[in-house]
mmCIF file of C-alpha atoms and ligand atoms in Angstrom:
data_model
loop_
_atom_site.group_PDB
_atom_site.id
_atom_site.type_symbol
_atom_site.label_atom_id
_atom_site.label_comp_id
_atom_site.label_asym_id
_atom_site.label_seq_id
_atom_site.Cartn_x
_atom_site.Cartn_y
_atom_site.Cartn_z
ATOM 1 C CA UNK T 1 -5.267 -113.221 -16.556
ATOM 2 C CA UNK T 2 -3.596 -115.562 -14.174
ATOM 3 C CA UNK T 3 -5.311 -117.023 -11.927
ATOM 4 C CA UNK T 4 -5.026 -116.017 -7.853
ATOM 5 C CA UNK T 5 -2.472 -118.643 -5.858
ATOM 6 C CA UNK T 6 -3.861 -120.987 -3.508
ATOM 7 C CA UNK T 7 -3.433 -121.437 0.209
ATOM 8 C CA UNK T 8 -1.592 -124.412 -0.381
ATOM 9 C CA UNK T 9 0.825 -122.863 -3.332
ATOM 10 C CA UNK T 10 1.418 -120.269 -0.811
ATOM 11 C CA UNK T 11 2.539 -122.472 2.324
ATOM 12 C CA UNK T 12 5.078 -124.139 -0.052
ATOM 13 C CA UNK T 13 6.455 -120.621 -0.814
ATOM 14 C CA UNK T 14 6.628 -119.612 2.137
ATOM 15 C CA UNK T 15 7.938 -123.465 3.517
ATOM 16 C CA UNK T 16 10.720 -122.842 0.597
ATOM 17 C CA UNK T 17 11.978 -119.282 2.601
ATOM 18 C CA UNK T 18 13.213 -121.413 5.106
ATOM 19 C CA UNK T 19 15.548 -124.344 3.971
ATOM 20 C CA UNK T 20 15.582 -126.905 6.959
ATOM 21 C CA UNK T 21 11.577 -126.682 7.188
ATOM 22 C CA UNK T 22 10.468 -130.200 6.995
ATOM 23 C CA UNK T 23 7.392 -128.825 6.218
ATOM 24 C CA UNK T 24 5.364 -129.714 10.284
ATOM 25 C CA UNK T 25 4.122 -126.428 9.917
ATOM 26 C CA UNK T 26 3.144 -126.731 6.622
ATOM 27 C CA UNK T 27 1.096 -129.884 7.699
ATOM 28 C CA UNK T 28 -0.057 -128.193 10.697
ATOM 29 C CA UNK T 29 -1.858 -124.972 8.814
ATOM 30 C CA UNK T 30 -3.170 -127.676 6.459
ATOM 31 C CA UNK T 31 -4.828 -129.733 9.020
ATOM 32 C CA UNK T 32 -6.259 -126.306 10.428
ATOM 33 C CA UNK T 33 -7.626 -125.101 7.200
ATOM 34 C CA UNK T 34 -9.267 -128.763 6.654
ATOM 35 C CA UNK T 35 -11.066 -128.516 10.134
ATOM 36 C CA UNK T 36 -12.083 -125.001 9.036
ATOM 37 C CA UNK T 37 -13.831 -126.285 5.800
ATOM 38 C CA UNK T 38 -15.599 -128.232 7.575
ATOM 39 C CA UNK T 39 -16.767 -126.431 10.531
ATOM 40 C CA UNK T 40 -17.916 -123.865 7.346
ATOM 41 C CA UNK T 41 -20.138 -126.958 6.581
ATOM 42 C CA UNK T 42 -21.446 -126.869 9.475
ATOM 43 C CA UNK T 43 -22.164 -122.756 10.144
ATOM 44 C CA UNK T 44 -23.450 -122.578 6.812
ATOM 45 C CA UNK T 45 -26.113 -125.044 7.208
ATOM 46 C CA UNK T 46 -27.067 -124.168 11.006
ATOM 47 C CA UNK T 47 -30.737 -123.422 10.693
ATOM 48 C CA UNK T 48 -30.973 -126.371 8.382
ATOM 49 C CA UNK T 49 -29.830 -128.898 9.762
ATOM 50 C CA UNK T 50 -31.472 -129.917 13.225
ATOM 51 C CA UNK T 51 -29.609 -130.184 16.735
ATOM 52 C CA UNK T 52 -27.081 -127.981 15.375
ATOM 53 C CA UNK T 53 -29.006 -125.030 16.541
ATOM 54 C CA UNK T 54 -29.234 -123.741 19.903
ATOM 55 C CA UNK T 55 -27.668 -124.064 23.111
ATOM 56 C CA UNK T 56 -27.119 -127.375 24.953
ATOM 57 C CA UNK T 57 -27.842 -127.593 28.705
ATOM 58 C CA UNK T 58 -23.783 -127.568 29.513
ATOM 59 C CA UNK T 59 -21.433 -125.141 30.343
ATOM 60 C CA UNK T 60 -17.435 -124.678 29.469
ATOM 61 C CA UNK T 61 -15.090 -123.941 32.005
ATOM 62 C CA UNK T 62 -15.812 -120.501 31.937
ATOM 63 C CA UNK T 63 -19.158 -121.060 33.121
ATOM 64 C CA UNK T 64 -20.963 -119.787 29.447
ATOM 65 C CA UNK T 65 -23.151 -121.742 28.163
ATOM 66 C CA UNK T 66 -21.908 -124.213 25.323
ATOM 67 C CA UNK T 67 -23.788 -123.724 22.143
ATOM 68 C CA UNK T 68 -23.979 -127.187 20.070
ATOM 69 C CA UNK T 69 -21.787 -125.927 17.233
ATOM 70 C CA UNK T 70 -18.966 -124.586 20.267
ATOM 71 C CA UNK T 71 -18.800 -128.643 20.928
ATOM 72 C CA UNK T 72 -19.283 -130.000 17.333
ATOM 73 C CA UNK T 73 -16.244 -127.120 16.334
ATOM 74 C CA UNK T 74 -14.243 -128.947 19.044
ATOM 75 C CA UNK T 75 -14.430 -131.645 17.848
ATOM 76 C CA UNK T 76 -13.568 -130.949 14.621
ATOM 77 C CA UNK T 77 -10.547 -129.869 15.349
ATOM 78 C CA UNK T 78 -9.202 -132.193 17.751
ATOM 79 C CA UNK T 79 -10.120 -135.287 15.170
ATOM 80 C CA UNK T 80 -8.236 -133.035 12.411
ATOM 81 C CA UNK T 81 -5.629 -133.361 14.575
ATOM 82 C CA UNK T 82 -5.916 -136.836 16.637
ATOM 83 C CA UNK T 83 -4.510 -138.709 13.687
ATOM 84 C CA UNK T 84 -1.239 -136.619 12.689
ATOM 85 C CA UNK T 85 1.892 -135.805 14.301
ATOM 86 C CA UNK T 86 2.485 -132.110 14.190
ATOM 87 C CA UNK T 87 0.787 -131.541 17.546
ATOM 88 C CA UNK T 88 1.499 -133.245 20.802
ATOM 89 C CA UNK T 89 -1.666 -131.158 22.637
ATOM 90 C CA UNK T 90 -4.458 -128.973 22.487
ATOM 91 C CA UNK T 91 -5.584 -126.343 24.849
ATOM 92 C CA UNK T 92 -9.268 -125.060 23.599
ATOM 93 C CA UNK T 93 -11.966 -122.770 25.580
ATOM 94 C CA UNK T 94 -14.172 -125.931 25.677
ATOM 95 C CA UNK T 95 -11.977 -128.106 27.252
ATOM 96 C CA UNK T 96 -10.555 -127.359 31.116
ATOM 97 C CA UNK T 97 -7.915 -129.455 30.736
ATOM 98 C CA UNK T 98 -4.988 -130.015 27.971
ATOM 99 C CA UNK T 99 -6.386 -132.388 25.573
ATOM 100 C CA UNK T 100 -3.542 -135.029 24.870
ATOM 101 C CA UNK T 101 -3.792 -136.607 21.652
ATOM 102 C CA UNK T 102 -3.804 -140.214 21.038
ATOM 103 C CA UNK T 103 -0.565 -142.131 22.598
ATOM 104 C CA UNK T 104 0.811 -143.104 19.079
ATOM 105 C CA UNK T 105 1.363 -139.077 18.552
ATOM 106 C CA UNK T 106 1.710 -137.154 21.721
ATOM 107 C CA UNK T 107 4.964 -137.620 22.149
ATOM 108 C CA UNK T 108 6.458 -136.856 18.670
ATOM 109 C CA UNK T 109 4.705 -133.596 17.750
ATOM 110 C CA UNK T 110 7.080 -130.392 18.473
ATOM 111 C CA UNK T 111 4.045 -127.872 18.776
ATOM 112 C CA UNK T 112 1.082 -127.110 20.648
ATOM 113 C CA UNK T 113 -2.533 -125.523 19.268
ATOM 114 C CA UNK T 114 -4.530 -123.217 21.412
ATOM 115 C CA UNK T 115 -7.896 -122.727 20.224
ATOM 116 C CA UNK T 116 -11.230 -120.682 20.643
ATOM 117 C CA UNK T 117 -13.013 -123.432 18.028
ATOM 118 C CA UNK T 118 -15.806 -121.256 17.455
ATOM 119 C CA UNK T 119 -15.580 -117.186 19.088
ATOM 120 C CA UNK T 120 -18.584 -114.958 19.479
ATOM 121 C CA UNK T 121 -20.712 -118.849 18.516
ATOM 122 C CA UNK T 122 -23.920 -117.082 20.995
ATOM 123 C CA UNK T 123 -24.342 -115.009 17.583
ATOM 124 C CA UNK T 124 -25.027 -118.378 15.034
ATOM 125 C CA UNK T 125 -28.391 -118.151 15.380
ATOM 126 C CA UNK T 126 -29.009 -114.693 14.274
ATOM 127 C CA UNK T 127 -26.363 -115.361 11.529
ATOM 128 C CA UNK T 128 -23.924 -112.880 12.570
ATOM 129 C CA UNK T 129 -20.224 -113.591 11.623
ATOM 130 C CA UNK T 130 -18.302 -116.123 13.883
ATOM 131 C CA UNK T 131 -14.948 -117.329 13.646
ATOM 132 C CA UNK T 132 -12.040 -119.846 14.997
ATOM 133 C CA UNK T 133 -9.083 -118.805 16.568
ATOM 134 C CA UNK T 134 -5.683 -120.331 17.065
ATOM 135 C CA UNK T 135 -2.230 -120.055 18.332
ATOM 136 C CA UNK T 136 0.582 -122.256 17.569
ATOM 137 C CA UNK T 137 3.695 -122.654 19.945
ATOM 138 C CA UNK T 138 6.781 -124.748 19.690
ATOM 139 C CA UNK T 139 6.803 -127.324 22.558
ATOM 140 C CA UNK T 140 9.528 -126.941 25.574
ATOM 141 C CA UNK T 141 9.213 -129.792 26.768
ATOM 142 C CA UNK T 142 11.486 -132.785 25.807
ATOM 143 C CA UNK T 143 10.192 -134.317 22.157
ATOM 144 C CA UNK T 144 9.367 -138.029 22.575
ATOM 145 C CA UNK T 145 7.585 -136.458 26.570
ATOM 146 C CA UNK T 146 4.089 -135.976 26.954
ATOM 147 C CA UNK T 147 3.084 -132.612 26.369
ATOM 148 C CA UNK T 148 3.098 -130.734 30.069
ATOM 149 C CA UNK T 149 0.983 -127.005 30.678
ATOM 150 C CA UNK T 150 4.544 -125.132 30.518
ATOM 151 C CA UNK T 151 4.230 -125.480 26.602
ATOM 152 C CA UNK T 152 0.591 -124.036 26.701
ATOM 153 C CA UNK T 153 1.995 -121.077 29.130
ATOM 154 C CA UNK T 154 4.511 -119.162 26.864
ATOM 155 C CA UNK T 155 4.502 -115.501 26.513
ATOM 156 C CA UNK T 156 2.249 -114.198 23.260
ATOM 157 C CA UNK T 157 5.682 -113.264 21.397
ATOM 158 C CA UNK T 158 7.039 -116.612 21.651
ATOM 159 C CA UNK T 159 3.909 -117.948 18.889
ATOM 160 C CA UNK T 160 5.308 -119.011 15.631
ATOM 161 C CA UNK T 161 1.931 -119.059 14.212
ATOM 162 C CA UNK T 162 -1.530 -117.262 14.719
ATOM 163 C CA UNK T 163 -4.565 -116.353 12.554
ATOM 164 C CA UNK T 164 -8.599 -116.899 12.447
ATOM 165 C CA UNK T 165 -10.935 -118.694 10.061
ATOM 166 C CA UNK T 166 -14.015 -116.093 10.180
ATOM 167 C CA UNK T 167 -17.272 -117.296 8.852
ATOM 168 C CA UNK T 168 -19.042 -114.558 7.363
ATOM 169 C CA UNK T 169 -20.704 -113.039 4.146
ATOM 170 C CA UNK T 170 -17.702 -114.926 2.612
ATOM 171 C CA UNK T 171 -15.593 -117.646 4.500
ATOM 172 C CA UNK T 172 -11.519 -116.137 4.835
ATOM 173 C CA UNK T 173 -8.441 -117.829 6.742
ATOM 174 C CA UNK T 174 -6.143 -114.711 8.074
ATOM 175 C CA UNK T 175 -2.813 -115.625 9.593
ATOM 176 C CA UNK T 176 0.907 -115.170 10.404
ATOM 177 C CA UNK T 177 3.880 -116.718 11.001
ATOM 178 C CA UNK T 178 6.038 -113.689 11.512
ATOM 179 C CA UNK T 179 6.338 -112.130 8.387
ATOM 180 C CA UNK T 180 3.202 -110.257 8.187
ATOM 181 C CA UNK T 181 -0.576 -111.330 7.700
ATOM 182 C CA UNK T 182 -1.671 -112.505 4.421
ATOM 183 C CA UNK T 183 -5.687 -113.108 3.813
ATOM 184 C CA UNK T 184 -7.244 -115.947 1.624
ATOM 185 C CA UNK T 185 -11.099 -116.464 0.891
ATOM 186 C CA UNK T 186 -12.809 -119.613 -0.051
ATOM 187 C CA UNK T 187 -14.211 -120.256 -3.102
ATOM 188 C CA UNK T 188 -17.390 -121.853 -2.075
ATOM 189 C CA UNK T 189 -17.896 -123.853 -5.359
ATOM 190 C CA UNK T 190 -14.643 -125.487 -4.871
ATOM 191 C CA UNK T 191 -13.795 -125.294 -1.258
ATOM 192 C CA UNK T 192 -10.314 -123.696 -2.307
ATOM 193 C CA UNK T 193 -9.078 -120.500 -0.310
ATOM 194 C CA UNK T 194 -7.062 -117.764 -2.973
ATOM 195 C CA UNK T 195 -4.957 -115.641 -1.571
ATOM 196 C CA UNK T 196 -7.149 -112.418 -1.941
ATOM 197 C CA UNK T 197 -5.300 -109.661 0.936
ATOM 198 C CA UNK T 198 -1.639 -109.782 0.823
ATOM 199 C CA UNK T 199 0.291 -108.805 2.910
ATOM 200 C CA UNK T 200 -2.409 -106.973 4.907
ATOM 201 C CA UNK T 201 -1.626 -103.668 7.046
ATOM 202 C CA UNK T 202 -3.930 -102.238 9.550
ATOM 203 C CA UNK T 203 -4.468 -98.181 8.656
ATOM 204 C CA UNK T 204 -2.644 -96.098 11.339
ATOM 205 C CA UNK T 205 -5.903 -94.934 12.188
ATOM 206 C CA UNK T 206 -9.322 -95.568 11.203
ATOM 207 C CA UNK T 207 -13.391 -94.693 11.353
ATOM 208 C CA UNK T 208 -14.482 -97.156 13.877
ATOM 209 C CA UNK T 209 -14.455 -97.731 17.905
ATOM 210 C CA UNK T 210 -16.004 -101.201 19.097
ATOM 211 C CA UNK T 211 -17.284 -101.553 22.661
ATOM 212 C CA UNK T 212 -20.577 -102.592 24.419
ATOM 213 C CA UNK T 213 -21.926 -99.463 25.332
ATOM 214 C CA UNK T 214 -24.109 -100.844 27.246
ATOM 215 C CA UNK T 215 -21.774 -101.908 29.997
ATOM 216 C CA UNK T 216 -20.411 -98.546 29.946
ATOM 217 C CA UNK T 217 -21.097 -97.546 33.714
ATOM 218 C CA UNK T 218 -19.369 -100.832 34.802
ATOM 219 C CA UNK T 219 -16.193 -99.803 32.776
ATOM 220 C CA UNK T 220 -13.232 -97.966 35.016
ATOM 221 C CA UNK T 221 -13.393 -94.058 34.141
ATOM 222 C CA UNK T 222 -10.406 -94.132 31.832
ATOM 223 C CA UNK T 223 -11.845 -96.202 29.666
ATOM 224 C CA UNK T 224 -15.193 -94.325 30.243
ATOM 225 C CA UNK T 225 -13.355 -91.155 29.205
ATOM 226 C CA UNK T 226 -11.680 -92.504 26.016
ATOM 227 C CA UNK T 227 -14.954 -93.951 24.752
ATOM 228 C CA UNK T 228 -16.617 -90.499 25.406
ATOM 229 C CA UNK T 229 -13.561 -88.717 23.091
ATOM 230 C CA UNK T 230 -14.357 -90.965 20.282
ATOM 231 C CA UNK T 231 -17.921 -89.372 20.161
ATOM 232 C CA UNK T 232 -18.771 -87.003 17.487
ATOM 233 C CA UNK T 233 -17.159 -83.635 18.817
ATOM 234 C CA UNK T 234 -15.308 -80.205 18.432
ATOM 235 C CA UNK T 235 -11.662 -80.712 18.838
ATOM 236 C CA UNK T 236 -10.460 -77.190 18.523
ATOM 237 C CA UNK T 237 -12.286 -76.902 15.586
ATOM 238 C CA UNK T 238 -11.870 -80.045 14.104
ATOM 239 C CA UNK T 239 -14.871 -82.870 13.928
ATOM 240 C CA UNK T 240 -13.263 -85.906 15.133
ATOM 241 C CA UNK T 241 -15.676 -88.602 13.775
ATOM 242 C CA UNK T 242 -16.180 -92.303 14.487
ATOM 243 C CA UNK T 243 -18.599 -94.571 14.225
ATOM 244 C CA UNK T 244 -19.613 -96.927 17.031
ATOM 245 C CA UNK T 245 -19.253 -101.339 15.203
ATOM 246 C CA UNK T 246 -19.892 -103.963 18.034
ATOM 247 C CA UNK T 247 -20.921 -107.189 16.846
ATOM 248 C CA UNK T 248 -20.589 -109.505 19.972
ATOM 249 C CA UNK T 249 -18.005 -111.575 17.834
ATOM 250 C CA UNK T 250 -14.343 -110.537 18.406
ATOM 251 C CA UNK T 251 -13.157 -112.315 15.365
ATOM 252 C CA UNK T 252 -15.614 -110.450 12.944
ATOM 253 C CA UNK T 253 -14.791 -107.022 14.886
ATOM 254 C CA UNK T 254 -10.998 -107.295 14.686
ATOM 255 C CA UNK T 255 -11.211 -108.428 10.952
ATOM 256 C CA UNK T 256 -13.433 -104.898 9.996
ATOM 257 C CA UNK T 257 -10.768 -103.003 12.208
ATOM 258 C CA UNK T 258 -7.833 -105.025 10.627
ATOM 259 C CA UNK T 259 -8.756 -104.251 6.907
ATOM 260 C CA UNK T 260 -10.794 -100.573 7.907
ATOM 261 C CA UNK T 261 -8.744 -99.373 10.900
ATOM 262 C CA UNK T 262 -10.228 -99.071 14.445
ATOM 263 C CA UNK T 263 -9.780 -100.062 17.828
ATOM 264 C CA UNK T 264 -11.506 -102.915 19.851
ATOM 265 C CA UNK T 265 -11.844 -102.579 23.672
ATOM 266 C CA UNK T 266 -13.145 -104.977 26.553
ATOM 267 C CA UNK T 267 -12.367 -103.143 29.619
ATOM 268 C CA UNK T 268 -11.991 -104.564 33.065
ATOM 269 C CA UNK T 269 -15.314 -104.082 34.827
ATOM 270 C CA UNK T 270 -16.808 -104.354 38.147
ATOM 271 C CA UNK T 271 -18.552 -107.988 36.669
ATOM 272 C CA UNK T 272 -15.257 -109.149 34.668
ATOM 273 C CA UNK T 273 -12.753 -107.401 37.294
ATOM 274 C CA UNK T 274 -9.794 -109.026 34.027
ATOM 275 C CA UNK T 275 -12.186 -108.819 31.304
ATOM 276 C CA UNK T 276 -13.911 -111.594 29.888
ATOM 277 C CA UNK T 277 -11.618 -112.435 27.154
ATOM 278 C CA UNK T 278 -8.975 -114.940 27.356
ATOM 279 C CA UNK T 279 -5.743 -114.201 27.172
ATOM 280 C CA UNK T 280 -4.205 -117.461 25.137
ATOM 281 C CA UNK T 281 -6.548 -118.497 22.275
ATOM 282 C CA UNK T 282 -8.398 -114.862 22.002
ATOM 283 C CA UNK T 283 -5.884 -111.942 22.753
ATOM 284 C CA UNK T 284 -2.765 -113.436 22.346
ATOM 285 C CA UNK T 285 -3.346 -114.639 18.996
ATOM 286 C CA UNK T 286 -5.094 -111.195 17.775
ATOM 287 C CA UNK T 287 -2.165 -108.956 19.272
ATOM 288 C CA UNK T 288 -0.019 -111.071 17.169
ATOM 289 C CA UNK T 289 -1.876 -110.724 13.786
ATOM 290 C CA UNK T 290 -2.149 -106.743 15.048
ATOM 291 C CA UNK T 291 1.763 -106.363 15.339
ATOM 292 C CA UNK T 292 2.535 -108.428 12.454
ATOM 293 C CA UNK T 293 0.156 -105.773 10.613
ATOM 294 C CA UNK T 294 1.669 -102.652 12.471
ATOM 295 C CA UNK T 295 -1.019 -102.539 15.106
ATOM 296 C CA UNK T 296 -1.018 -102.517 18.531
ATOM 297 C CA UNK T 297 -2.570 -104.565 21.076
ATOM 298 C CA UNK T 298 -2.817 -104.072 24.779
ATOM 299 C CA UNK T 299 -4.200 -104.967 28.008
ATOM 300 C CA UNK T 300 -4.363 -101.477 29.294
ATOM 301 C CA UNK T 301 -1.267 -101.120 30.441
ATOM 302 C CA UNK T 302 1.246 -103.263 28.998
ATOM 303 C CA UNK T 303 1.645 -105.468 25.638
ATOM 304 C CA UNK T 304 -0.359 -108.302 25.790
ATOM 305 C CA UNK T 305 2.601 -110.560 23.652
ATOM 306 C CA UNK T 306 4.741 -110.081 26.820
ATOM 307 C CA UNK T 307 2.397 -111.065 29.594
ATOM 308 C CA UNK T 308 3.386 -114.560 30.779
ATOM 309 C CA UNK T 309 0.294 -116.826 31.624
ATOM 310 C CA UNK T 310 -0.317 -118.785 34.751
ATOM 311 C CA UNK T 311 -3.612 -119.887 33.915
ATOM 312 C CA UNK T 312 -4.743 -121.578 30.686
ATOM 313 C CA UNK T 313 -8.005 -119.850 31.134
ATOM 314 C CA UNK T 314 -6.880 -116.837 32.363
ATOM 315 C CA UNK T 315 -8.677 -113.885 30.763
ATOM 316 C CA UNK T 316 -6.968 -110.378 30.740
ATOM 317 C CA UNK T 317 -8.918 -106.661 28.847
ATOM 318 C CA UNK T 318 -7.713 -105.830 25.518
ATOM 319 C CA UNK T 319 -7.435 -102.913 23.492
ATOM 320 C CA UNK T 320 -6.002 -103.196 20.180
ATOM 321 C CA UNK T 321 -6.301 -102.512 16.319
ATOM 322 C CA UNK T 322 -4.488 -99.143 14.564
ATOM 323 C CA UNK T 323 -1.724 -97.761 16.088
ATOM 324 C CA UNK T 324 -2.506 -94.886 17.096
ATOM 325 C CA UNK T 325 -5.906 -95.306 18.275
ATOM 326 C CA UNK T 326 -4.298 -97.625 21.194
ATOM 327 C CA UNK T 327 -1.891 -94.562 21.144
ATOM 328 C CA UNK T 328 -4.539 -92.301 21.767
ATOM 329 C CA UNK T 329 -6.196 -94.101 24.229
ATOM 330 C CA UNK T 330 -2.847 -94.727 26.650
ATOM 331 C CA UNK T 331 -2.337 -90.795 26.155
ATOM 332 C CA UNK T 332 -6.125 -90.628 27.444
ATOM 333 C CA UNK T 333 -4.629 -92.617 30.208
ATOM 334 C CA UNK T 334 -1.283 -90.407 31.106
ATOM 335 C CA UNK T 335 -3.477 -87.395 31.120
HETATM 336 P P1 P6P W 401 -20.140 -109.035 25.530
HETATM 337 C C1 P6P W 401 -18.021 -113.786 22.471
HETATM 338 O O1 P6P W 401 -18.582 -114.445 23.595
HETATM 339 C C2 P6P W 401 -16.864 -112.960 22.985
HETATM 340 O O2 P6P W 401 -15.924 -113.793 23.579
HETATM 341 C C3 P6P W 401 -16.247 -112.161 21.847
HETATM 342 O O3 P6P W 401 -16.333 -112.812 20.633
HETATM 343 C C4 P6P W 401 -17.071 -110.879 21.862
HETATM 344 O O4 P6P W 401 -16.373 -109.753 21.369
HETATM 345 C C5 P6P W 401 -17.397 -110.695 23.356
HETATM 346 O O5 P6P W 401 -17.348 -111.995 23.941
HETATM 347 C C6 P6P W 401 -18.766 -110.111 23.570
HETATM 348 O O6 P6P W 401 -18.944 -109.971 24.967
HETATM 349 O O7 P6P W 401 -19.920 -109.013 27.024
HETATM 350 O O8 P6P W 401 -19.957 -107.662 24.906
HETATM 351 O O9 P6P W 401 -21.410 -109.689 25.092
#
């Protein structure tokens, strides 16, 4: 039986769809998947390997604590990237400002990486999934410039590139470029990812709701409401059933709801008036997986690929996954 095709067999096929590709991208998705490797490394061995541990004593702009592997992640992936061209700047959760790569590149990479290096990290000590996020934009500012925070603030639909690296019971890179999601797992003897989930669509609809509960009285009553109708109940006779996932780590959430079905909500709440997630390396990059796989994704109101950011921090509510869940829960809202 022939064997599955790599990560790297794939890029080419895909790079060879489009004929004046010089192959930047290609580069770019390999630099990502070597900085994933190696944050694996890293996650893997956690409890092992001292100082990796823990929290440290800092906080990130946000104002949450930084665990050690949020800052080790970080820097991961700016060295994987310090030394190419591809990318003329980084935006990351860890980092309040634009991190400008060394002078000898800035200037000649066309695209910019937004990153959360390592979402939901407050869970690597109990060894629940985590996972790195990132969105990739072409630059508008002049090639051969310095990289300036209008390239960073682009609309969601303007990313030519988004996906995850989600380090779980096995270690997968999911991701897009605008013809659908594809999924590829790591073969831990051999470091190599096989593509494993072609072409991957979320169900229409599907047997799990994730929210934290617990903040449920802080939530506005719509979303109160919705979260109450996806309760065991009596629908004119018909059990509508779902069962209640939250694992505190967005990236391992989405991915059951992506390959399940499901929806994922953080509502706007009297202690995160927006949310808490942020809009350009969390729900931006998510909504465009979801699309890409004929999902939906939302920020109550409106699609979150056409909200255009004024903040690189900003953070926005999301609801998103299958179709008609988010369906269901707008129609909760029109009611
Ligand atoms: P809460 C992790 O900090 C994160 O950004 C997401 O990965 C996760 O879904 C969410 O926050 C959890 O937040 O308020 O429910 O603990």
């Amino acid at each position: 039986m022939k064997r599955l095709i790599t990560l790297g067999e794939f890029i080419i096929q895909q790079q060879s769809e489009y004929p004046g590709a010089k192959g930047e991208m290609s580069q770019l998705l390999s630099a990502l998947l070597v900085a994933g490797k190696m944050i694996n490394h890293q996650v893997q061995r956690a409890g092992l390997n001292e100082g990796v541990l823990g929290a440290t004593e800092a906080e990130n702009v946000q104002g949450e604590t930084q665990q050690k592997l949020d800052i080790l992640s970080n820097n991961i992936i700016i060295e994987a990237f310090e030394r190419r061209q591809e990318v003329c700047g980084i935006a990351s959760e860890e980092n309040e400002k634009v991190v400008l790569l060394e002078k000898k590149y800035k200037e000649s990479g066309q695209y910019v990486l937004l990153i959360d290096p390592l979402d939901g990290s407050s869970n690597i000590d109990v060894t629940v999934s985590v996972g790195t996020i990132f969105s990739i934009y072409r630059r508008v500012s002049p090639e051969g410039s310095e990289s300036v925070l209008q390239d960073f603030l682009q609309a969601g639909h303007h990313q030519i590139a988004a996906g995850y690296i989600i380090y779980g019971s096995s270690t997968m890179m999911v991701y897009s470029t605008g013809n659908g999601v594809n999924g590829f797992t790591m073969d831990p003897g051999t470091g190599v990812f096989f593509l494993t989930h072609p072409n991957l669509k979320i169900p229409e609809t599907g047997p799990y709701y994730s929210v934290n509960e617990g903040k449920m009285h802080l939530f506005p009553p719509e979303y109160q409401e919705y979260i109450q109708t996806c309760k065991i109940q009596e629908n004119k006779g018909k059990k509508k059933l779902f069962d209640s996932r939250y694992t505190g780590s967005l990236v391992a959430d989405f991915h059951r709801n992506l390959l399940k079905g499901g929806i994922y909500l953080y509502p706007p709440s009297t202690f995160h008036p927006n949310g808490k997630l942020r809009l350009l390396y969390e729900c931006n990059p998510l909504a465009f997986l979801a699309e890409q796989a004929g999902g939906k994704a939302i920020n109550g109101k409106e699609r979150i690929l056409d909200l255009v950011p004024t903040e690189l921090h900003q953070r926005c509510p999301l609801v998103i996954g299958s179709r008609k869940m988010v369906e269901d829960f707008e129609a909760t809202l029109d009611q």
